[in-house]
Tab-separated table of C-alpha atoms in Angstrom:
chain	number	residue	atom	x	y	z
T	65	MET	CA	92.588	110.417	101.131
T	66	ASN	CA	95.934	108.776	99.907
T	67	ASN	CA	96.804	108.753	95.935
T	68	ASN	CA	96.602	104.902	96.207
T	69	VAL	CA	93.224	103.482	96.833
T	70	LEU	CA	91.248	100.090	97.044
T	71	VAL	CA	88.034	100.344	94.657
T	72	THR	CA	85.131	97.600	95.704
T	73	VAL	CA	82.469	97.674	93.389
T	74	HIS	CA	79.368	95.347	93.941
T	75	GLY	CA	76.497	95.346	91.345
T	76	LEU	CA	73.187	93.616	91.936
T	77	GLN	CA	70.404	92.831	88.983
T	78	HIS	CA	67.324	92.643	91.347
T	79	GLU	CA	65.496	90.323	88.631
T	80	ILE	CA	68.067	88.125	88.129
T	81	ASP	CA	67.709	85.311	90.758
T	82	ASP	CA	71.526	86.093	91.991
T	83	LYS	CA	71.623	87.412	95.628
T	84	GLU	CA	75.526	87.856	95.805
T	85	GLY	CA	75.691	89.746	92.285
T	86	ILE	CA	79.076	90.651	91.020
T	87	GLN	CA	81.806	92.060	92.921
T	88	THR	CA	85.226	93.181	91.982
T	89	LYS	CA	88.209	94.677	94.145
T	90	GLN	CA	90.969	96.606	92.381
T	91	THR	CA	93.898	98.987	93.548
T	92	GLY	CA	93.654	102.449	91.743
T	93	ASN	CA	94.765	105.859	92.064
T	94	TYR	CA	92.945	109.125	93.580
T	95	ARG	CA	92.898	112.717	92.867
T	96	LEU	CA	90.796	115.703	93.835
T	97	VAL	CA	90.619	118.048	90.841
T	98	ALA	CA	88.607	121.127	91.261
T	99	GLY	CA	86.345	119.737	93.897
T	100	LYS	CA	85.871	116.388	92.243
T	101	HIS	CA	87.039	113.248	93.236
T	102	ILE	CA	88.557	111.537	90.253
T	103	ILE	CA	89.576	107.757	90.608
T	104	SER	CA	91.219	105.607	87.838
T	105	TYR	CA	91.321	101.828	88.346
T	106	LYS	CA	91.620	98.539	86.041
T	107	GLU	CA	89.911	95.478	85.859
T	108	TYR	CA	91.206	91.979	84.834
T	109	PHE	CA	89.588	89.134	83.764
T	110	ARG	CA	89.451	86.077	81.416
T	111	ASP	CA	87.127	86.955	78.337
T	112	GLU	CA	84.885	83.600	78.309
T	113	GLU	CA	84.012	84.187	74.850
T	114	THR	CA	87.421	84.443	73.501
T	115	GLY	CA	89.066	82.556	76.229
T	116	ARG	CA	91.972	85.580	76.443
T	117	ASP	CA	92.789	87.665	79.252
T	118	ALA	CA	90.846	91.115	79.013
T	119	THR	CA	91.232	94.666	80.498
T	120	ILE	CA	89.024	97.449	81.059
T	121	SER	CA	90.152	100.938	82.178
T	122	ASN	CA	87.735	102.870	84.367
T	123	LEU	CA	87.496	106.384	85.129
T	124	LEU	CA	85.371	107.395	88.239
T	125	LYS	CA	84.248	110.984	88.847
T	126	ILE	CA	82.541	112.256	91.875
T	127	SER	CA	80.888	115.698	91.623
T	128	GLY	CA	78.333	116.848	94.346
T	129	ASP	CA	75.436	114.429	93.428
T	130	THR	CA	76.425	113.001	90.358
T	131	VAL	CA	78.613	109.796	89.660
T	132	THR	CA	80.269	109.102	85.997
T	133	LEU	CA	81.873	106.100	85.091
T	134	THR	CA	83.739	105.614	82.048
T	135	LYS	CA	84.835	102.195	80.643
T	136	ARG	CA	87.410	101.771	77.935
T	137	GLY	CA	89.055	98.456	76.656
T	138	ALA	CA	87.291	95.302	76.292
T	139	THR	CA	83.743	96.968	76.878
T	140	ASN	CA	83.440	100.965	76.112
T	141	THR	CA	80.662	103.058	77.662
T	142	GLU	CA	79.990	106.293	79.678
T	143	MET	CA	77.141	105.753	82.485
T	144	THR	CA	76.345	109.148	84.525
T	145	PHE	CA	74.065	108.748	87.855
T	146	LYS	CA	72.119	111.546	89.350
T	147	THR	CA	69.024	111.150	90.932
T	148	GLY	CA	65.651	111.561	88.964
T	149	LYS	CA	67.473	111.816	85.681
T	150	THR	CA	68.112	109.508	82.745
T	151	HIS	CA	71.343	108.998	80.871
T	152	THR	CA	71.349	107.601	77.377
T	153	GLY	CA	74.126	106.085	75.734
T	154	PHE	CA	76.019	103.155	74.056
T	155	TYR	CA	77.483	99.976	75.525
T	156	GLU	CA	79.752	98.764	73.055
T	157	THR	CA	81.412	95.266	72.978
T	158	PRO	CA	83.361	93.412	70.668
T	159	PHE	CA	80.337	91.812	69.485
T	160	GLY	CA	78.605	95.051	68.671
T	161	SER	CA	77.052	98.064	70.170
T	162	MET	CA	73.807	98.441	72.339
T	163	GLN	CA	71.681	101.365	73.058
T	164	MET	CA	71.703	101.936	76.832
T	165	SER	CA	69.413	103.566	79.202
T	166	LEU	CA	70.023	104.413	82.862
T	167	ASP	CA	67.033	105.795	84.877
T	168	THR	CA	68.564	106.584	88.253
T	169	THR	CA	66.246	106.765	91.446
T	170	ARG	CA	68.594	107.155	93.947
T	171	VAL	CA	72.551	108.356	94.549
T	172	ASP	CA	73.941	108.363	97.969
T	173	ILE	CA	77.118	109.574	98.442
T	174	LYS	CA	79.013	109.667	101.669
T	175	GLU	CA	82.839	111.088	102.596
T	176	ALA	CA	85.213	110.917	105.064
T	177	ASP	CA	88.841	111.482	105.403
T	178	ASP	CA	89.892	107.998	104.083
T	179	LYS	CA	87.028	106.618	102.532
T	180	ILE	CA	83.891	107.466	100.032
T	181	GLU	CA	80.871	105.306	100.004
T	182	ILE	CA	78.765	105.266	97.198
T	183	SER	CA	75.451	103.382	96.568
T	184	ILE	CA	73.224	104.053	93.326
T	185	ASP	CA	69.768	102.483	92.539
T	186	TYR	CA	68.477	102.541	88.818
T	187	GLY	CA	66.857	101.139	86.097
T	188	LEU	CA	68.690	99.190	83.174
T	189	ASP	CA	67.082	99.548	79.571
T	190	MET	CA	69.227	97.929	76.796
T	191	ASN	CA	67.848	98.699	73.089
T	192	TYR	CA	64.476	100.207	74.198
T	193	SER	CA	63.780	96.887	76.768
T	194	HIS	CA	63.867	96.919	80.500
T	195	VAL	CA	66.286	94.450	81.430
T	196	SER	CA	66.337	95.298	85.097
T	197	ASP	CA	66.201	97.309	88.073
T	198	CYS	CA	69.820	97.282	89.848
T	199	THR	CA	71.619	98.444	92.855
T	200	ILE	CA	75.357	99.429	92.453
T	201	THR	CA	77.832	99.922	95.750
T	202	MET	CA	81.312	101.443	95.474
T	203	VAL	CA	83.631	101.589	98.151
T	204	ILE	CA	86.936	103.839	97.816
T	205	GLU	CA	89.166	103.546	100.517
T	206	SER	CA	92.818	104.712	101.225
T	207	LEU	CA	95.682	102.041	101.200
T	208	ASN	CA	98.337	102.353	103.843
């Protein structure tokens, strides 16, 4: 895979009546380090609360059957997904921090020479209350 990649992330919360969910496409950088796929990319958006432009730096690590996404910037969190495992941590925003729990039911990773496709199903709890069952899909593909 090339060092320059396109990262497409599509998130869907099943309990919310929104069939399209949220999708973002960003360019990023890819490295293979000690058998782990490492992808870094930034998300740029307008913060509707403050009216200012905001950035989140993302670091995606794929190792075997485990996916870890670390976010730093406008929000801060680390999310680890592995089938049958629960990950707890904090989701930090400018307005405060919330306890987060991810109960992963499925992680599917497909690797090809110029593309990695990831699909994850998980339950999301915030502050000990179930928020939604979610699906996130990520496609990382080489840019020519």
